[in-house]
Amino acid sequence: MADLFSSFEYQGLKLPNRIVMPPMCQYSVDAEDGIPNEWHEVHYISRAVGGTGFIIAEMSGIDPDGRITNRDTGIWSDEMIPAWKKIVDGIHRYGAKAAIQLGHAGRKAQDATPPVAPSAIAFDETYRTPRALTTEEAQNMVSLYADAARRAVQAGFDTVEIHGAHGYLIHQFHSPLTNRRDDQYGQDLALFGEEVTRAVRAEVPADMPVLMRISAAEYVDGGYDVEYAIEISRRYRDAGADIFHITSGGEGAIGSAGGPGAGPGYQVGLAEQIRKALDVPVIAVGLLDDFEDAQRVVTEGRAELVAVGRGMLRDPYWAVHASRELQGNLDVPEPYRRGYRALK
């Protein structure tokens, strides 16, 4: 029976365990040029040292105006490849695998003037009203995702994740709440994300699985439910997405960590439903900071992989401590071993 510390292999991706650090923006690019810096090196590589099997770097803009803020990372230029490669090489050095999340914030791009979106609908009164993309601009945006995927491969990432969740651009296209277009992208709400998936798939090696992150439910009046998300995800799967990273929320005031009844594992059921309906591997996420909670997700066969977000922000060595607590193992780098010798 698989558990949190079993290896996982899918296509060309081979993970030492099933513990994932999900993408979490650091808002730490002081130069505002999108290039990751020493903070990002320490942040990501320390989690590899700490035993995390799979590290997904934060949402990185495919376009300068696609970042949530100007202090976010990007991957819209070849000039960014060396900095990302340095981080990826460090992650690999300590036995972990790495992905990068490709994204565009759409109407949630706080520093864009103006932001762009499928339709000219502001997120709320504190956000600027976006300009609706033309059909040609939307088609060009697909190419930007593809270019970003190519750069990720050149930087040595083991895979890429397309951000189709949390109310960002792809989510805005496939949500009836935010897509009021009358062109092909409004007549078929899954089309934009499907085209992005196909374009990314064409830029990565055949044995490299493509990840798709999707919000499986919207916690607002008129928002879609998991059955709708399953059908959207089916389109993305058929276009080339292999592994689905299941979250929720993002199109209303209630965010991904504050949905109805939010508690440990509150999104696992959504991941399980998509897993069963589409026969795809899934990453479950959602307040799974407790070691036992995370372990049960895998041992009960509800998801292949478990992402630990806030818990890993607090503790870079979450995986080491989970291993020690759950199975009595101490798999830490030799320089740190004496720190555990007196512990029972």
XYZ file of C-alpha atoms in Angstrom:
344
model
C 0.000 0.000 0.000
C 1.309 3.423 -0.936
C 1.931 5.989 1.766
C 3.300 9.515 1.976
C 6.875 8.249 1.665
C 6.383 5.861 -1.240
C 8.067 6.833 -4.464
C 5.823 7.969 -7.293
C 6.433 7.611 -11.007
C 4.328 8.880 -13.867
C 5.668 9.012 -17.401
C 9.127 10.556 -17.080
C 8.533 12.099 -13.655
C 10.044 10.098 -10.791
C 9.524 11.422 -7.268
C 11.242 10.112 -4.124
C 8.065 10.611 -2.080
C 4.542 11.994 -2.446
C 5.067 15.256 -0.564
C 4.593 18.389 -2.653
C 5.327 22.015 -1.912
C 2.617 23.856 -3.862
C 3.291 27.165 -5.610
C 3.110 30.078 -3.181
C 4.028 33.571 -4.338
C 6.839 35.146 -2.348
C 6.404 38.744 -3.585
C 10.155 39.127 -3.127
C 11.541 40.281 -6.476
C 12.912 43.555 -5.162
C 14.154 44.653 -8.592
C 10.651 44.095 -10.028
C 12.235 42.527 -13.122
C 10.710 39.083 -12.641
C 14.067 37.380 -12.101
C 14.260 35.147 -9.005
C 16.957 36.138 -6.550
C 18.783 34.833 -3.481
C 15.564 34.735 -1.469
C 14.042 32.327 -3.957
C 17.183 30.194 -4.035
C 17.150 29.746 -0.260
C 13.382 29.311 -0.125
C 13.155 26.521 -2.680
C 16.441 24.721 -2.118
C 15.895 24.581 1.655
C 12.688 22.625 1.093
C 14.626 20.127 -0.998
C 17.153 19.800 1.832
C 14.149 19.344 4.119
C 12.993 16.225 2.294
C 10.183 17.513 0.067
C 9.914 15.246 -2.969
C 8.337 17.664 -5.433
C 8.660 21.450 -5.370
C 6.433 23.610 -7.561
C 7.798 27.123 -7.932
C 5.372 29.997 -7.531
C 3.125 31.350 -10.271
C 5.509 33.046 -12.679
C 4.214 35.504 -15.206
C 4.193 34.641 -18.887
C 4.051 38.391 -19.465
C 5.233 41.327 -17.306
C 1.658 42.570 -16.886
C 0.486 39.049 -16.089
C 2.005 39.036 -12.614
C -0.174 39.501 -9.543
C 2.231 42.255 -8.476
C 5.455 43.627 -9.906
C 7.350 41.830 -7.126
C 6.452 38.427 -8.544
C 8.679 36.152 -10.563
C 8.343 35.716 -14.288
C 9.415 33.516 -17.145
C 8.588 35.737 -20.119
C 12.180 36.262 -21.256
C 15.166 34.077 -22.050
C 17.145 36.334 -19.689
C 15.333 34.632 -16.813
C 16.479 31.122 -17.678
C 19.901 31.205 -15.916
C 18.446 32.322 -12.573
C 15.782 29.616 -12.667
C 18.361 27.018 -13.748
C 20.491 27.803 -10.711
C 17.511 27.135 -8.449
C 16.512 23.953 -10.272
C 20.066 22.615 -10.110
C 20.060 23.207 -6.351
C 16.745 21.423 -5.906
C 18.054 18.456 -7.900
C 21.272 18.401 -5.899
C 19.293 17.466 -2.804
C 17.164 14.793 -4.403
C 13.909 16.610 -5.158
C 12.146 17.305 -8.451
C 10.994 20.716 -9.600
C 8.145 22.273 -11.546
C 7.202 25.857 -12.274
C 3.683 27.219 -12.397
C 2.965 29.214 -15.554
C 0.338 31.851 -15.058
C -1.295 35.132 -15.921
C -3.295 37.020 -13.303
C -5.743 38.547 -15.789
C -8.074 40.958 -14.010
C -6.236 40.281 -10.731
C -2.960 41.822 -11.991
C -2.708 44.566 -9.393
C 0.064 46.629 -10.985
C -0.994 46.356 -14.638
C -2.420 49.552 -16.127
C -4.875 48.391 -17.172
C -5.135 44.677 -16.472
C -6.605 42.486 -19.202
C -9.240 39.774 -18.955
C -11.775 37.861 -21.028
C -14.372 40.526 -20.246
C -14.314 44.005 -18.718
C -15.518 42.911 -15.275
C -13.588 44.012 -12.174
C -12.875 41.480 -9.435
C -14.312 43.847 -6.836
C -14.405 47.559 -6.068
C -10.768 47.587 -4.939
C -9.495 46.314 -8.325
C -9.199 48.158 -11.622
C -11.702 47.326 -14.321
C -9.815 45.222 -16.872
C -9.732 45.733 -20.598
C -11.246 42.842 -22.548
C -8.717 41.025 -24.694
C -9.340 41.015 -28.430
C -9.564 37.637 -30.115
C -6.114 38.156 -31.615
C -4.667 39.094 -28.221
C -6.156 35.991 -26.638
C -4.589 33.860 -29.362
C -1.242 35.578 -28.785
C -1.568 34.880 -25.061
C -1.661 31.162 -25.876
C 1.702 31.563 -27.579
C 3.125 33.260 -24.483
C 2.266 30.198 -22.384
C 4.018 28.013 -24.942
C 7.129 30.216 -24.918
C 7.211 30.087 -21.131
C 7.015 26.279 -21.192
C 9.963 26.154 -23.588
C 12.016 28.303 -21.209
C 11.063 26.075 -18.281
C 12.421 23.052 -20.133
C 15.622 24.932 -20.917
C 15.974 25.834 -17.242
C 15.875 22.133 -16.346
C 12.459 21.907 -14.712
C 11.111 18.363 -14.526
C 7.651 19.496 -15.520
C 5.392 22.545 -15.700
C 2.068 23.397 -14.099
C -0.518 25.509 -15.904
C -2.412 27.759 -13.493
C -6.092 27.415 -14.305
C -7.377 28.193 -10.809
C -7.873 30.868 -8.142
C -9.573 33.378 -10.394
C -6.609 34.003 -12.696
C -6.724 34.255 -16.477
C -7.518 30.681 -17.554
C -10.050 30.400 -14.737
C -11.555 33.698 -15.893
C -12.005 32.253 -19.372
C -13.694 29.041 -18.233
C -15.935 30.601 -15.582
C -19.402 31.777 -16.662
C -19.103 34.506 -14.027
C -16.250 36.268 -15.800
C -16.476 35.311 -19.468
C -19.150 37.296 -21.292
C -17.494 37.276 -24.703
C -19.253 36.802 -28.031
C -16.331 35.333 -30.010
C -15.225 31.682 -30.049
C -13.734 32.044 -26.570
C -17.126 33.085 -25.238
C -19.090 30.484 -27.143
C -16.823 27.718 -25.801
C -15.575 28.578 -22.332
C -13.037 25.749 -22.217
C -11.425 26.690 -25.519
C -8.788 29.115 -24.235
C -7.506 26.733 -21.554
C -7.632 23.869 -24.008
C -5.515 25.807 -26.518
C -3.036 26.751 -23.797
C -2.737 23.109 -22.754
C -2.124 21.940 -26.326
C 0.453 24.677 -26.882
C 2.332 23.834 -23.668
C 2.158 20.113 -24.409
C 3.802 20.762 -27.793
C 6.762 22.532 -26.152
C 7.740 19.934 -23.570
C 9.265 16.462 -24.017
C 6.826 13.667 -24.784
C 7.544 11.904 -21.470
C 7.150 15.056 -19.368
C 3.729 15.141 -17.694
C 1.915 18.480 -17.820
C 0.158 19.550 -14.626
C -3.044 21.574 -14.547
C -4.224 23.381 -11.445
C -7.947 23.968 -11.376
C -10.483 25.330 -8.925
C -13.044 22.567 -8.638
C -15.745 24.789 -7.131
C -16.535 28.471 -6.828
C -17.893 29.667 -3.497
C -20.053 32.498 -4.807
C -23.633 32.882 -6.007
C -23.888 31.483 -9.516
C -20.467 29.895 -9.307
C -19.792 26.527 -10.892
C -19.654 23.239 -9.016
C -17.454 20.161 -9.241
C -19.524 18.579 -12.011
C -18.817 21.588 -14.220
C -15.137 21.445 -13.213
C -14.985 17.786 -14.210
C -16.185 18.555 -17.727
C -13.737 21.471 -18.093
C -10.946 19.252 -16.770
C -11.915 16.526 -19.228
C -11.230 18.971 -22.045
C -7.870 19.867 -20.539
C -6.992 16.194 -20.052
C -7.787 15.407 -23.661
C -5.683 18.386 -24.758
C -2.625 17.037 -22.934
C -2.863 17.714 -19.194
C -1.738 14.630 -17.275
C -1.844 15.382 -13.537
C -4.450 17.627 -11.915
C -3.765 19.796 -8.874
C -7.148 20.381 -7.252
C -8.008 23.514 -5.321
C -11.109 25.709 -5.136
C -12.389 29.281 -4.942
C -10.852 32.408 -6.360
C -13.678 34.210 -8.132
C -15.225 35.822 -5.095
C -14.420 37.294 -1.730
C -14.096 33.803 -0.271
C -10.675 32.536 -1.341
C -9.065 29.159 -1.684
C -8.401 28.781 2.050
C -11.715 30.087 3.323
C -14.462 28.171 1.607
C -17.533 26.859 3.395
C -16.532 24.531 6.181
C -12.830 24.990 5.497
C -10.826 22.639 7.679
C -8.083 20.039 7.328
C -8.506 18.273 4.004
C -11.557 20.288 2.976
C -10.628 20.080 -0.711
C -9.636 16.402 -0.767
C -13.135 15.281 -1.713
C -13.023 17.510 -4.777
C -9.700 16.001 -5.822
C -11.082 12.520 -5.296
C -14.109 13.200 -7.489
C -12.002 14.495 -10.367
C -9.585 11.590 -9.963
C -12.380 9.039 -10.255
C -14.269 10.769 -13.052
C -11.248 11.313 -15.300
C -8.938 8.472 -14.232
C -6.014 10.851 -13.704
C -3.464 11.249 -10.910
C -4.258 14.171 -8.631
C -2.528 16.380 -6.103
C -4.707 17.090 -3.065
C -4.221 20.306 -1.126
C -5.999 22.232 1.604
C -4.884 22.644 5.225
C -3.139 19.276 5.235
C -0.443 20.470 7.620
C -0.931 17.680 10.140
C 1.236 14.657 9.367
C -1.539 12.132 9.998
C -4.033 14.034 7.833
C -1.606 14.119 4.921
C -0.726 10.450 5.360
C -4.351 9.325 5.279
C -4.996 11.013 1.935
C -2.489 8.664 0.321
C -3.054 5.507 2.361
C -6.805 5.722 1.756
C -6.187 6.071 -1.978
C -7.854 9.463 -2.301
C -4.975 11.153 -4.138
C -1.556 10.219 -5.447
C 0.221 13.287 -4.086
C -0.311 15.683 -1.175
C 0.612 19.370 -1.198
C 1.495 21.102 2.060
C 1.490 24.885 1.741
C 1.285 26.917 4.919
C 2.808 24.112 6.960
C 5.865 24.177 4.760
C 6.154 27.951 4.993
C 6.413 27.490 8.740
C 8.703 24.479 8.579
C 11.123 23.893 5.681
C 11.783 20.426 7.156
C 8.134 19.382 7.293
C 8.898 16.203 5.340
C 11.766 15.201 7.638
C 9.614 15.746 10.693
C 6.699 13.862 9.139
C 8.957 10.895 8.387
C 10.283 10.835 11.924
C 6.798 11.114 13.447
C 5.008 8.644 11.172
C 7.598 5.957 10.580
C 10.492 6.606 12.938
C 12.930 7.330 10.124
C 15.528 10.065 10.190
C 16.412 10.896 6.624
C 18.269 14.186 6.950
C 21.563 15.439 5.520
C 24.557 14.318 7.576
C 25.441 17.840 8.804
C 22.051 18.048 10.565
C 21.931 14.590 12.125
C 23.438 15.550 15.452
C 20.540 17.948 15.947
C 18.245 14.931 16.324
C 20.382 12.525 18.325
C 19.031 13.568 21.716
C 15.424 13.541 20.538
C 13.114 10.644 21.313
